[in-house]
XYZ file of C-alpha atoms in Angstrom:
655
model
C -1.512 67.386 218.147
C -3.774 65.322 215.977
C -6.719 66.516 218.067
C -5.744 70.146 217.375
C -5.579 69.500 213.645
C -9.048 67.885 213.691
C -10.479 70.799 215.625
C -8.932 73.269 213.225
C -10.371 71.447 210.220
C -13.718 71.247 211.920
C -13.597 74.944 212.698
C -12.998 75.755 209.037
C -15.933 73.608 207.973
C -18.176 75.310 210.500
C -17.208 78.769 209.259
C -17.730 77.771 205.634
C -21.149 76.265 206.452
C -22.048 79.400 208.425
C -21.097 81.679 205.554
C -22.984 79.509 203.092
C -26.012 79.565 205.340
C -25.911 83.358 205.614
C -25.554 83.891 201.862
C -28.331 81.476 201.091
C -31.429 83.384 200.110
C -29.629 86.733 200.314
C -30.566 89.404 197.746
C -27.305 91.457 198.018
C -24.050 90.877 196.191
C -21.278 89.746 198.574
C -18.282 92.008 199.111
C -14.931 91.152 197.574
C -12.301 89.288 199.491
C -10.811 91.684 202.060
C -7.178 92.693 201.683
C -5.254 93.739 204.801
C -1.752 95.215 204.616
C 0.575 97.860 205.894
C 2.034 100.576 203.624
C 5.701 99.979 204.410
C 7.936 97.735 206.446
C 8.076 100.079 209.443
C 4.368 100.867 209.636
C 2.340 99.683 212.688
C -1.099 100.472 211.302
C -2.824 97.969 209.023
C -5.338 98.903 206.383
C -8.102 96.550 205.309
C -9.960 97.242 202.044
C -12.716 95.507 200.095
C -15.077 96.280 197.242
C -18.842 96.306 197.534
C -21.675 97.356 195.248
C -24.692 97.978 197.496
C -28.224 97.639 196.227
C -29.464 100.130 198.759
C -28.436 102.643 201.342
C -27.472 102.368 205.010
C -25.021 99.541 204.441
C -22.729 98.559 207.299
C -19.882 96.111 207.437
C -18.519 93.696 210.008
C -14.857 92.730 209.677
C -13.751 89.403 211.164
C -10.251 88.174 212.032
C -10.047 84.543 213.036
C -6.872 83.065 214.430
C -6.787 79.448 213.266
C -5.475 78.347 216.677
C -8.563 79.717 218.422
C -12.221 79.204 217.562
C -13.197 82.639 218.929
C -13.286 85.489 216.373
C -12.819 89.199 217.066
C -15.183 91.244 214.823
C -15.095 95.003 214.052
C -18.735 95.939 213.568
C -20.778 98.840 212.142
C -18.118 100.006 209.709
C -19.606 102.720 207.488
C -16.991 102.526 204.722
C -15.331 99.744 202.766
C -12.017 100.558 204.433
C -10.739 100.170 207.977
C -7.468 101.179 209.660
C -6.480 99.024 212.661
C -3.508 99.318 214.973
C -1.362 96.192 215.142
C -1.664 96.085 218.960
C -5.176 94.638 218.717
C -4.381 92.274 215.848
C -2.556 88.989 215.482
C 0.115 89.922 212.944
C 2.633 87.113 213.384
C 0.343 84.147 212.818
C -1.885 83.111 209.998
C -5.414 84.428 210.234
C -8.631 84.166 208.258
C -10.288 87.403 207.275
C -13.763 88.022 205.871
C -16.391 90.769 205.750
C -20.152 90.748 206.331
C -22.266 93.371 204.625
C -25.604 94.380 206.184
C -27.913 95.990 203.665
C -31.341 96.279 205.278
C -32.493 92.791 206.217
C -29.938 91.144 203.926
C -26.562 89.910 205.072
C -23.795 89.125 202.557
C -20.474 87.575 203.446
C -17.276 87.847 201.441
C -14.896 84.990 200.672
C -12.198 84.284 203.243
C -8.605 85.421 202.782
C -5.932 83.689 204.866
C -2.416 84.886 205.546
C 0.058 86.417 207.949
C -0.526 90.161 208.251
C 3.118 91.044 208.961
C 4.193 89.589 205.593
C 1.807 91.661 203.526
C 3.041 95.101 202.394
C 1.468 97.406 199.834
C 3.280 100.666 199.152
C 1.491 103.942 198.717
C 0.839 105.154 195.191
C 3.834 107.223 194.010
C 2.945 110.906 194.216
C 4.627 114.208 193.307
C 6.735 112.482 190.715
C 9.583 114.612 189.406
C 10.649 114.119 185.821
C 13.734 115.181 183.921
C 15.581 114.328 180.742
C 19.128 112.991 180.626
C 19.843 113.032 176.904
C 17.361 110.413 175.580
C 16.746 108.875 178.992
C 13.814 109.819 181.212
C 14.430 110.069 184.947
C 11.536 109.651 187.432
C 11.841 110.285 191.166
C 9.506 110.537 194.169
C 9.699 110.682 197.953
C 10.206 107.244 199.592
C 12.960 105.682 201.687
C 12.103 102.071 200.791
C 13.638 100.498 197.674
C 11.044 98.956 195.421
C 10.282 97.276 192.150
C 8.520 99.627 189.724
C 6.324 98.931 186.756
C 6.221 101.822 184.285
C 3.687 102.057 181.499
C 4.116 104.784 178.817
C 3.210 105.803 175.288
C 3.768 108.820 173.064
C 1.395 111.685 173.645
C -0.061 112.183 170.197
C -3.545 112.478 168.716
C -3.237 108.940 167.368
C -1.893 107.364 170.538
C 0.212 104.242 170.359
C -0.243 101.167 172.514
C 1.107 101.193 176.029
C 4.625 99.910 176.576
C 5.594 98.423 179.966
C 8.924 98.128 181.717
C 9.738 96.727 185.152
C 12.723 98.331 186.819
C 14.367 98.453 190.230
C 14.526 101.838 191.880
C 17.658 103.332 193.438
C 17.668 105.241 196.673
C 19.148 108.710 196.925
C 18.667 110.078 200.438
C 14.903 109.819 200.986
C 14.101 109.651 197.277
C 13.500 106.694 194.999
C 14.687 107.136 191.445
C 14.514 105.164 188.236
C 15.640 105.829 184.650
C 13.802 104.779 181.489
C 16.319 104.529 178.684
C 16.100 104.849 174.914
C 13.318 107.364 174.609
C 13.146 110.503 172.447
C 13.827 113.699 174.366
C 12.204 115.848 171.684
C 8.887 113.961 172.017
C 6.228 114.055 174.720
C 4.888 110.979 176.566
C 1.979 109.845 178.724
C 3.243 107.847 181.728
C 1.915 105.998 184.784
C 3.700 103.960 187.446
C 3.130 101.524 190.320
C 5.545 99.940 192.806
C 5.860 96.977 195.161
C 8.158 96.029 198.021
C 11.283 93.976 197.438
C 11.679 93.157 201.176
C 8.270 91.824 202.191
C 7.420 88.118 201.833
C 4.008 88.903 200.390
C 4.413 92.204 198.468
C 1.413 93.735 196.777
C 1.438 96.146 193.817
C 0.470 99.652 194.723
C -2.323 101.391 192.891
C -1.456 102.971 189.535
C -0.502 106.569 189.731
C -2.668 108.986 187.763
C -1.474 109.370 184.194
C 0.919 112.281 183.900
C 2.424 114.026 180.880
C 6.134 114.222 180.185
C 6.902 117.138 177.831
C 9.914 117.229 175.565
C 13.171 118.615 176.873
C 13.749 122.362 176.733
C 17.084 122.175 174.971
C 17.369 125.791 173.885
C 16.876 129.057 175.751
C 13.885 131.223 174.904
C 14.427 133.325 171.808
C 14.221 136.832 173.218
C 13.566 139.614 170.749
C 15.467 142.886 170.730
C 14.318 145.310 173.387
C 14.631 149.097 173.547
C 14.290 150.759 176.973
C 11.996 153.761 177.313
C 13.150 156.574 179.597
C 10.567 157.644 182.181
C 11.903 160.335 184.524
C 14.857 158.446 185.986
C 13.373 155.003 185.317
C 13.650 152.825 182.237
C 10.687 150.753 181.092
C 11.782 147.554 179.346
C 9.321 145.280 177.556
C 10.873 141.831 177.197
C 9.316 139.682 174.463
C 10.178 136.134 173.424
C 8.905 133.495 171.008
C 6.830 130.454 172.089
C 8.625 127.182 172.797
C 8.352 124.049 170.663
C 4.841 122.455 170.843
C 6.191 119.143 172.173
C 7.971 121.025 174.968
C 4.840 123.041 175.734
C 2.707 119.967 176.562
C 1.275 120.546 179.998
C 2.116 124.250 179.877
C 5.245 126.381 180.043
C 6.004 128.957 182.705
C 8.548 131.708 182.132
C 10.642 133.195 184.895
C 11.902 136.762 184.370
C 14.604 137.965 186.727
C 16.460 141.285 186.832
C 19.988 141.340 188.233
C 22.513 144.134 188.560
C 26.029 144.469 189.859
C 24.878 145.730 193.228
C 22.059 143.548 194.603
C 19.210 145.181 196.521
C 20.184 148.606 195.189
C 17.906 150.406 195.401
C 14.937 148.009 195.407
C 14.751 144.376 196.378
C 14.894 142.233 193.275
C 12.131 139.722 192.608
C 11.531 137.034 190.036
C 8.386 137.364 187.979
C 6.509 134.269 186.816
C 4.289 134.439 183.752
C 2.737 132.186 181.145
C 2.597 134.989 178.571
C 5.267 135.645 175.965
C 6.158 139.137 177.165
C 6.742 140.954 180.409
C 7.408 144.557 181.462
C 10.143 145.358 183.970
C 11.397 148.666 185.351
C 15.108 149.257 185.837
C 17.326 152.151 186.846
C 19.890 153.915 184.654
C 22.666 151.549 185.756
C 23.558 148.399 183.821
C 21.323 145.365 184.418
C 20.916 141.840 183.104
C 17.449 140.464 182.390
C 17.232 136.671 182.442
C 14.376 134.655 180.951
C 14.060 130.926 181.750
C 11.359 128.595 180.436
C 10.096 125.833 182.730
C 7.929 122.788 182.080
C 7.240 119.576 183.976
C 10.471 117.989 182.684
C 12.810 120.794 183.763
C 13.922 124.199 182.649
C 15.696 125.662 179.660
C 19.102 127.316 179.600
C 18.765 130.987 180.569
C 18.389 133.646 177.922
C 20.167 136.753 179.168
C 19.917 140.204 177.637
C 22.214 142.962 178.805
C 20.801 146.443 179.214
C 23.820 148.781 179.356
C 23.935 151.838 181.500
C 22.036 154.754 180.076
C 24.493 156.847 178.087
C 24.345 160.602 177.947
C 26.439 162.862 175.762
C 26.386 165.707 178.277
C 27.624 163.831 181.354
C 29.781 166.067 183.494
C 32.312 165.546 186.222
C 31.030 164.856 189.726
C 31.903 166.812 192.809
C 35.175 165.575 194.293
C 33.675 165.634 197.807
C 30.854 163.328 196.784
C 31.913 160.461 199.057
C 32.220 162.755 202.042
C 28.659 164.042 201.836
C 25.717 162.571 203.702
C 22.801 161.243 201.692
C 19.192 160.526 202.507
C 17.863 157.328 203.938
C 16.769 154.888 201.267
C 19.303 156.276 198.797
C 21.798 153.980 197.138
C 25.064 155.033 195.467
C 26.787 153.005 192.772
C 30.282 153.403 191.356
C 31.292 151.608 188.160
C 34.963 151.301 187.336
C 35.231 151.758 183.559
C 38.235 150.465 181.641
C 37.001 151.117 178.108
C 34.518 153.218 176.192
C 31.705 150.736 176.834
C 29.767 151.405 180.010
C 30.395 147.862 181.260
C 31.876 148.000 184.760
C 35.086 146.218 185.620
C 34.272 146.568 189.297
C 31.326 148.026 191.148
C 30.726 149.385 194.607
C 27.467 150.097 196.324
C 26.921 152.467 199.231
C 23.763 152.924 201.257
C 22.859 155.236 204.077
C 23.671 152.471 206.570
C 27.361 152.358 205.594
C 29.665 154.107 207.989
C 32.332 156.642 207.161
C 35.003 154.010 207.628
C 33.541 151.888 204.837
C 33.214 154.904 202.553
C 36.838 155.814 203.176
C 37.859 152.265 202.346
C 36.057 152.429 198.993
C 37.710 155.753 198.186
C 41.114 154.296 199.053
C 40.558 151.399 196.642
C 39.795 153.792 193.796
C 42.650 154.551 191.391
C 43.906 157.872 190.075
C 43.170 158.838 186.454
C 40.460 156.156 186.263
C 36.931 157.009 185.309
C 34.065 155.897 187.526
C 30.446 156.150 186.544
C 28.410 157.401 189.473
C 24.709 156.717 190.065
C 22.390 157.849 192.812
C 19.277 155.662 193.058
C 16.090 155.666 195.034
C 13.204 153.239 195.238
C 10.019 155.088 194.284
C 6.709 153.196 194.459
C 8.547 149.908 194.182
C 10.391 151.035 191.037
C 14.068 152.010 190.909
C 14.695 155.647 190.008
C 18.013 157.327 189.185
C 18.190 160.912 190.454
C 21.809 161.711 189.520
C 24.387 160.382 187.078
C 27.893 161.724 186.387
C 31.570 160.793 185.897
C 33.768 160.638 188.968
C 37.559 160.898 189.070
C 39.507 160.524 192.244
C 42.267 162.494 190.495
C 42.169 163.932 186.982
C 45.101 164.586 184.622
C 45.872 165.563 181.024
C 45.620 162.968 178.220
C 48.719 160.822 177.827
C 48.271 160.398 174.062
C 47.409 162.579 171.110
C 44.373 162.076 168.857
C 44.938 159.037 166.656
C 45.206 158.836 162.842
C 45.193 162.607 162.323
C 44.876 163.184 158.554
C 44.376 166.209 156.280
C 42.872 166.136 152.788
C 43.656 169.305 150.774
C 42.347 169.143 147.208
C 40.996 172.700 147.122
C 42.594 176.109 146.775
C 41.020 177.713 149.850
C 39.905 174.859 152.176
C 40.991 171.546 153.718
C 39.332 168.663 155.636
C 40.796 167.135 158.812
C 39.812 163.802 160.360
C 41.029 161.849 163.378
C 40.118 159.100 165.809
C 39.367 159.577 169.471
C 42.065 159.356 172.097
C 42.101 155.791 173.507
C 39.896 155.606 176.563
C 42.609 154.399 178.917
C 44.798 157.387 177.949
C 42.227 160.135 178.586
C 42.988 160.439 182.337
C 40.068 162.817 182.659
C 36.917 164.118 181.031
C 37.684 165.456 177.557
C 36.215 168.965 177.403
C 37.212 169.791 173.783
C 39.907 169.548 171.100
C 42.284 172.419 170.377
C 43.077 172.869 166.660
C 45.771 175.395 165.673
C 46.861 176.427 162.159
C 50.075 178.310 161.320
C 50.679 179.992 157.969
C 54.287 180.776 157.027
C 55.573 183.910 158.781
C 52.224 184.591 160.473
C 50.948 183.977 164.029
C 48.946 180.805 164.659
C 45.179 180.745 164.857
C 43.454 178.304 167.228
C 39.854 177.103 167.488
C 38.090 174.824 170.007
C 36.255 171.814 168.604
C 33.614 169.706 170.360
C 34.897 166.697 172.274
C 32.524 164.444 170.317
C 33.784 165.612 166.888
C 36.132 163.523 164.749
C 36.421 165.844 161.726
C 36.714 169.528 160.903
C 36.649 171.725 157.807
C 39.118 174.609 157.395
C 38.049 177.372 155.034
C 39.124 180.821 153.839
C 42.674 179.626 153.193
C 45.183 181.283 150.850
C 45.810 179.388 147.584
C 49.284 177.942 147.100
C 50.239 178.355 150.792
C 51.775 175.895 153.221
C 50.074 175.397 156.601
C 51.134 173.567 159.774
C 48.221 172.140 161.787
C 48.265 170.775 165.359
C 45.492 168.942 167.250
C 45.397 168.128 170.983
C 42.856 166.909 173.516
C 42.013 169.115 176.484
C 40.751 168.104 179.932
C 40.149 170.183 183.021
C 43.758 169.505 183.988
C 45.200 170.944 180.764
C 46.251 170.218 177.164
C 47.586 166.807 176.184
C 50.131 165.739 173.532
C 49.820 167.281 170.072
C 49.311 165.568 166.708
C 51.008 167.502 163.864
C 50.353 167.614 160.132
C 51.382 169.930 157.250
C 49.688 170.604 153.933
C 49.795 173.051 151.040
C 46.732 174.445 149.359
C 46.455 174.203 145.591
C 47.684 177.239 143.576
C 45.171 179.438 141.810
C 44.821 178.483 138.084
C 45.035 181.257 135.297
C 42.388 179.449 133.402
C 39.968 180.207 136.168
C 40.819 183.915 135.978
C 40.049 184.034 132.242
C 36.833 182.219 132.911
C 35.924 184.852 135.482
C 36.685 187.688 133.058
C 34.782 185.946 130.285
C 31.758 185.536 132.476
C 31.928 189.180 133.523
C 32.212 190.387 129.912
C 29.400 188.129 128.818
C 27.232 189.505 131.586
C 27.993 193.042 130.421
C 26.988 192.258 126.805
C 23.898 190.507 127.999
C 22.894 193.572 130.024
C 23.320 195.894 127.007
C 21.319 193.584 124.736
C 18.523 193.331 127.247
C 18.413 197.118 127.655
C 18.216 197.654 123.870
C 15.484 195.075 123.414
C 13.458 196.518 126.256
C 13.684 200.009 124.759
C 12.461 198.766 121.388
C 9.603 196.929 122.959
C 8.704 200.031 124.920
C 8.714 202.202 121.767
C 6.417 199.752 119.985
C 4.015 199.329 122.847
C 4.122 202.957 124.028
C 5.132 205.158 121.009
C 6.428 208.668 121.865
C 4.041 211.628 121.442
C 5.465 214.038 118.804
C 6.072 217.599 119.943
C 6.858 220.647 117.779
C 10.463 221.661 117.883
C 10.773 225.441 117.966
C 14.383 226.483 118.428
C 15.000 229.471 120.579
C 16.904 232.258 118.927
C 17.702 235.807 119.666
C 16.598 238.390 117.079
C 19.743 240.364 117.664
C 23.209 238.879 117.680
C 26.151 240.423 119.486
C 27.979 243.066 117.472
C 31.321 241.324 117.658
C 29.956 238.110 116.057
C 28.822 237.505 112.599
C 25.134 237.400 111.988
C 23.960 233.809 111.783
C 22.063 233.321 108.636
C 19.720 230.464 108.187
C 18.321 229.519 104.897
C 14.757 228.662 104.706
C 13.943 225.381 103.148
C 10.509 224.691 101.825
C 9.289 221.167 101.593
C 6.374 219.965 99.566
C 3.073 219.821 101.305
C 0.820 216.972 100.340
C -2.830 217.325 101.172
C -5.781 215.214 100.401
C -8.574 216.902 98.505
C -11.072 218.426 100.822
C -14.288 220.082 99.873
C -13.762 223.791 100.498
C -17.402 224.426 101.049
C -17.987 221.794 103.740
C -14.622 221.540 105.477
C -13.526 224.210 107.917
C -9.944 223.077 107.597
C -9.397 224.713 104.174
C -10.518 228.033 105.471
C -8.232 227.822 108.433
C -5.332 226.750 106.226
C -5.816 229.816 103.969
C -5.819 232.104 106.922
C -2.712 230.448 108.328
C -0.901 230.760 105.039
C -1.634 234.515 104.772
C -0.665 235.024 108.383
C 2.530 233.080 107.901
C 3.600 235.271 104.940
C 2.860 238.472 106.863
C 4.825 237.165 109.806
C 7.812 236.339 107.627
C 7.904 239.799 106.118
C 7.727 241.407 109.545
C 10.546 239.169 110.728
C 12.846 240.238 107.899
C 12.144 243.868 108.569
C 12.905 243.410 112.223
C 16.216 241.742 111.438
C 17.254 244.515 109.114
C 16.552 247.133 111.693
C 18.072 245.258 114.554
C 21.604 246.282 113.866
C 20.896 249.945 113.634
C 17.835 250.338 115.947
C 17.689 251.234 119.612
C 16.976 248.912 122.556
C 13.359 250.078 122.848
C 12.668 249.163 119.286
C 14.164 245.720 119.807
C 11.971 245.111 122.792
C 8.825 246.063 120.929
C 9.698 243.762 118.063
C 10.267 240.856 120.368
C 6.911 241.330 122.076
C 5.152 241.486 118.739
C 6.852 238.341 117.614
C 5.779 236.417 120.748
C 2.185 237.578 120.230
C 2.219 236.213 116.718
C 3.633 232.879 117.862
C 0.982 232.453 120.507
C -1.746 233.018 117.947
C -0.165 230.573 115.556
C 0.037 227.809 118.217
C -3.617 228.199 119.121
C -4.567 227.892 115.489
C -2.363 224.800 115.095
C -4.055 223.024 118.014
C -7.377 223.348 116.231
C -5.974 221.680 113.119
C -4.200 218.742 114.909
C -7.359 216.657 115.127
C -7.530 216.522 111.313
C -3.864 215.707 110.658
C -2.517 212.131 110.709
C 1.093 212.987 111.281
C 3.094 216.137 111.708
C 6.773 216.064 110.858
C 8.968 219.135 111.171
C 12.130 219.455 109.247
C 14.750 222.037 110.196
C 12.146 223.588 112.444
C 10.405 225.735 109.769
C 8.521 223.890 107.040
C 6.473 220.721 107.634
C 5.221 217.862 105.542
C 1.734 216.695 106.289
C 0.254 213.381 105.273
C -3.213 212.293 105.981
C -5.105 209.168 105.357
C -6.718 208.816 101.991
C -10.422 209.049 101.912
């Protein structure tokens, strides 16, 4: 035994002297002390690593393992890298060994220091990878894949422009299935952190710390769902285009990036198109949906987890002119790739209580079962969908009743306001949805005046008010209102009212207005005539009364006295003016004519008819001559006024 100890000591001295001899005069830097280990307790492959900074190229390494009980060493030569993996079958793992490395750089040989130890006792875990992080209130949970419990050293600091110093904590991990997990307590979940971690075995006799993991960022917790803005679908030929927009998340939660998941769900999955989730980093996304009701869910995700979902409900597309479906709809065959949906509606909102989906692959037995489960007098909203170019498209939409009946209730809150003499306003509320029992086609409004037949009108099913006109003042009316479906007329709501009597005051006002209008018309006519006379004065014409030279014998002779008015003339030079000459002639002719007229009158009573005719012709000849002469004088006269048709008064402008 003592001999063996001396040999062992001698062997160590020889190796040390050999290494010193090799390093002496060498120009290269010796490698670091080699470190040999396995990566977990069940591993059978050992890894040896060392550090070396070569001064040149083409460096090779020789790795030596020396069992202290044997002078012979077993080298691994011509290693190109500073790392070597060796199976335990060719190593001595249960006894203590000496390990060193020789580096060959050109003509230089450098030898590392010797490391001694038992290989089996040395374990160095792999660097934790694919670390999952999550927040539990103000505690940070870290987990990674490993089935070996370990001791972990965690180093962290807040991720801010002015970074703080690193804080370290050493914690034991807990095993959950094949995962190691640890929790760092008393952090701030609304702040972001920079973290790194390393682990070591708690079972090995000589555990080594693993390498530090790369620094990774821990964003703040996504406490709140994304704030989705209001969306309005756009109808596109059976398809609705919905642009979903949301606001960015908090900056601390967005560290490392945020991904948003947009998912469309409806009551009947895979009808008509297969639903997919859409991932995006933008703050908006466009989806296409059918006319049936859908839910659009938006979830934000970061490295620490995901937010609560933000769900927006897109109701079924409403249409005011929806009609009743064909009763044999379920018995008909439909094309391949077509999907039918039935929504059971219990209220006015188009939110289904139950939903059924039928495809072309369903058999008649399944269709019959769905029809059996449907209830009488219950409205179902029917959709027919197809998948066109990957987008859902609705090709038909209507209301379906297994059996339709009349409404079971009358219109609600039927009221009449009559504050006029000849009209009245009616208002009401719709019949409760559950009491319709069919599609309301219209309302029937009937009015009855005392001792007269009733008059009825049909009002639109969407109306909730009506105006009655052309009523008789001071008359009582009875009014009835009922809802009508294809099955008939429902219960009636009744009301009575009396129009206001006609007021006498209003009659006097009417007469007063009429009389005032009459006076106004007369005044306007008079004023217009005066204006016309001033603007367009009348042209004076001579008035020559017609008379017969002979009066009937049985009547008294009408005698007319001749009145002579004064004639005022301006002085005119008789030598130069032709008017004076003409006036003298006219005066002589006028006297001769008067004398002839008196003679004719005296002889009229006793003369014959031939004589009367000759006198009349002579008189007309004289008149014609007089008128021609008067026309020549008119240009010199300023005004001609006749009085009693015989004598005139002439005034002319002064010279």
